[in-house]
C-alpha positions as a LaTeX table, in Angstrom:
\begin{tabular}{lrrr}
\hline
Residue & $x$ (\AA) & $y$ (\AA) & $z$ (\AA) \\
\hline
Met1 & 211.57 & 43.60 & 167.18 \\
Thr2 & 207.98 & 42.58 & 166.57 \\
Thr3 & 205.34 & 43.91 & 168.97 \\
Pro4 & 202.46 & 41.72 & 170.24 \\
His5 & 200.14 & 43.90 & 168.13 \\
Gln6 & 202.12 & 43.16 & 164.96 \\
Ser7 & 202.15 & 39.44 & 165.82 \\
Ala8 & 198.40 & 39.53 & 166.39 \\
Glu9 & 197.83 & 41.26 & 163.06 \\
Ala10 & 199.93 & 38.68 & 161.22 \\
Glu11 & 198.03 & 35.83 & 162.91 \\
Leu12 & 194.64 & 37.41 & 162.12 \\
Ile13 & 195.56 & 37.90 & 158.45 \\
Ala14 & 196.82 & 34.31 & 158.28 \\
Tyr15 & 193.53 & 33.12 & 159.81 \\
Gly16 & 191.51 & 35.20 & 157.34 \\
Leu17 & 193.39 & 33.60 & 154.46 \\
Thr18 & 192.30 & 30.12 & 155.61 \\
Leu19 & 188.70 & 31.02 & 154.75 \\
Pro20 & 187.48 & 30.20 & 151.21 \\
Glu21 & 188.35 & 32.54 & 148.34 \\
Thr22 & 190.06 & 35.22 & 150.41 \\
Glu23 & 192.95 & 37.55 & 149.69 \\
Ala24 & 194.89 & 40.08 & 151.74 \\
Gly25 & 195.92 & 43.48 & 150.51 \\
Leu26 & 195.97 & 47.20 & 151.07 \\
Gly27 & 192.79 & 49.03 & 151.93 \\
Trp28 & 192.74 & 52.80 & 152.11 \\
Ala29 & 196.02 & 54.69 & 152.38 \\
Phe30 & 196.96 & 53.38 & 155.82 \\
Thr31 & 194.97 & 50.16 & 156.26 \\
Arg32 & 195.37 & 46.48 & 155.44 \\
Val33 & 192.37 & 44.34 & 154.58 \\
Val34 & 191.25 & 40.79 & 154.02 \\
Arg35 & 188.64 & 40.35 & 151.30 \\
Val36 & 186.33 & 37.63 & 150.09 \\
Arg37 & 185.65 & 37.93 & 146.36 \\
Gly38 & 186.67 & 41.58 & 146.46 \\
Lys39 & 184.55 & 42.53 & 149.51 \\
Met40 & 186.38 & 43.59 & 152.67 \\
Phe41 & 185.43 & 41.66 & 155.77 \\
Val42 & 188.22 & 42.85 & 158.07 \\
Ile43 & 190.13 & 46.13 & 158.09 \\
Leu44 & 193.33 & 46.46 & 160.11 \\
Gly45 & 195.18 & 49.62 & 161.08 \\
Asp46 & 194.46 & 53.30 & 161.46 \\
Lys47 & 196.05 & 56.56 & 160.40 \\
Ala48 & 199.49 & 57.14 & 161.98 \\
Gln49 & 199.02 & 54.12 & 164.26 \\
Pro50 & 202.16 & 53.15 & 166.23 \\
Lys51 & 203.45 & 49.58 & 166.02 \\
Asn52 & 202.29 & 48.86 & 169.57 \\
Glu53 & 198.63 & 49.61 & 168.78 \\
Leu54 & 196.11 & 47.97 & 166.47 \\
Thr55 & 192.64 & 48.89 & 165.25 \\
Ile56 & 190.41 & 46.18 & 163.78 \\
Ile57 & 187.08 & 46.78 & 162.02 \\
Val58 & 184.64 & 43.91 & 161.33 \\
Lys59 & 180.96 & 43.52 & 160.44 \\
Leu60 & 179.02 & 41.82 & 163.26 \\
Pro61 & 175.33 & 41.64 & 162.34 \\
Ile62 & 174.63 & 39.03 & 165.02 \\
Ser63 & 176.63 & 40.31 & 167.99 \\
Phe64 & 176.97 & 44.06 & 167.31 \\
Glu65 & 174.91 & 45.09 & 170.34 \\
Met66 & 176.43 & 42.47 & 172.65 \\
Val67 & 180.05 & 43.58 & 172.17 \\
Gln68 & 179.56 & 47.30 & 172.75 \\
Glu69 & 180.53 & 47.14 & 176.43 \\
Leu70 & 183.92 & 45.44 & 175.87 \\
Tyr71 & 186.80 & 47.67 & 176.96 \\
Phe72 & 188.48 & 47.60 & 173.56 \\
Val73 & 185.39 & 48.40 & 171.46 \\
Arg74 & 185.10 & 52.01 & 170.34 \\
Glu75 & 181.77 & 53.60 & 169.57 \\
Ser76 & 180.81 & 53.12 & 165.92 \\
Arg77 & 179.25 & 56.15 & 164.28 \\
Gly78 & 177.44 & 56.95 & 161.06 \\
Trp79 & 177.73 & 54.37 & 158.30 \\
Tyr80 & 179.69 & 51.93 & 160.48 \\
Arg81 & 176.98 & 51.89 & 163.16 \\
Gln82 & 174.15 & 51.75 & 160.64 \\
His83 & 175.68 & 48.66 & 159.00 \\
Asp84 & 176.83 & 46.85 & 162.21 \\
Trp85 & 180.59 & 47.37 & 161.80 \\
Val86 & 182.49 & 47.19 & 165.09 \\
Ile87 & 185.72 & 49.08 & 165.73 \\
Ala88 & 188.09 & 47.42 & 168.20 \\
His89 & 191.20 & 49.28 & 169.31 \\
Phe90 & 194.06 & 47.81 & 171.30 \\
Gly91 & 196.55 & 50.18 & 172.89 \\
Pro92 & 200.09 & 49.52 & 174.12 \\
Asp93 & 198.93 & 48.20 & 177.51 \\
Asp94 & 196.18 & 45.91 & 176.18 \\
Asp95 & 196.77 & 42.15 & 175.96 \\
Ile96 & 195.71 & 41.72 & 172.34 \\
Leu97 & 197.07 & 38.17 & 172.18 \\
Ala98 & 194.58 & 37.08 & 174.86 \\
Glu99 & 191.75 & 38.35 & 172.64 \\
Leu100 & 192.78 & 36.46 & 169.48 \\
Pro101 & 190.11 & 33.72 & 169.84 \\
Thr102 & 187.42 & 36.43 & 170.11 \\
Leu103 & 188.83 & 38.38 & 167.17 \\
Lys104 & 189.00 & 35.25 & 165.01 \\
Ala105 & 185.35 & 34.46 & 165.84 \\
Trp106 & 184.45 & 38.03 & 164.87 \\
Met107 & 186.34 & 37.65 & 161.60 \\
Lys108 & 184.38 & 34.49 & 160.86 \\
Gln109 & 181.07 & 36.26 & 161.55 \\
Ser110 & 182.17 & 39.17 & 159.36 \\
Tyr111 & 183.22 & 36.77 & 156.59 \\
Val112 & 179.83 & 35.04 & 156.64 \\
Ala113 & 178.10 & 38.43 & 156.50 \\
Met114 & 180.13 & 39.66 & 153.52 \\
Ala115 & 180.72 & 36.48 & 151.50 \\
Pro116 & 178.36 & 35.17 & 148.84 \\
Lys117 & 175.75 & 32.94 & 150.50 \\
Thr118 & 177.27 & 29.67 & 149.25 \\
Leu119 & 180.68 & 30.51 & 150.74 \\
Gly120 & 179.14 & 31.85 & 153.94 \\
Arg121 & 177.19 & 28.63 & 154.45 \\
Gln122 & 180.36 & 26.54 & 153.99 \\
Val123 & 182.07 & 28.46 & 156.79 \\
Ser124 & 179.11 & 28.71 & 159.17 \\
Glu125 & 178.34 & 24.98 & 158.85 \\
Ala126 & 181.98 & 23.95 & 159.39 \\
\hline
\end{tabular}
């Protein structure tokens, strides 16, 4: 049986693959990623994460400060904080499906930040 978190991850990866020149694959040992021309713009998963939880990491240079107070955003530290990467974690009781529009918008912002300028402009102007 698929959990809402697994469904959300599948939908987010599918959305990421609609953006120009993207590919999905494995990140570090326990993560899945979506890349644009080899650069990660979304990281999914965490070490030993149960199927009814999901961690998502995206680069948000525009809205990094604004999203810090959301209940599902964890404090970014070190390199992540310095480079405006946001860590969102959804536990078993969180309604991750309700947050999909927000997460897709974050993925788009992260894509624009990581993609070559010509690709980023295509997406931000669309």
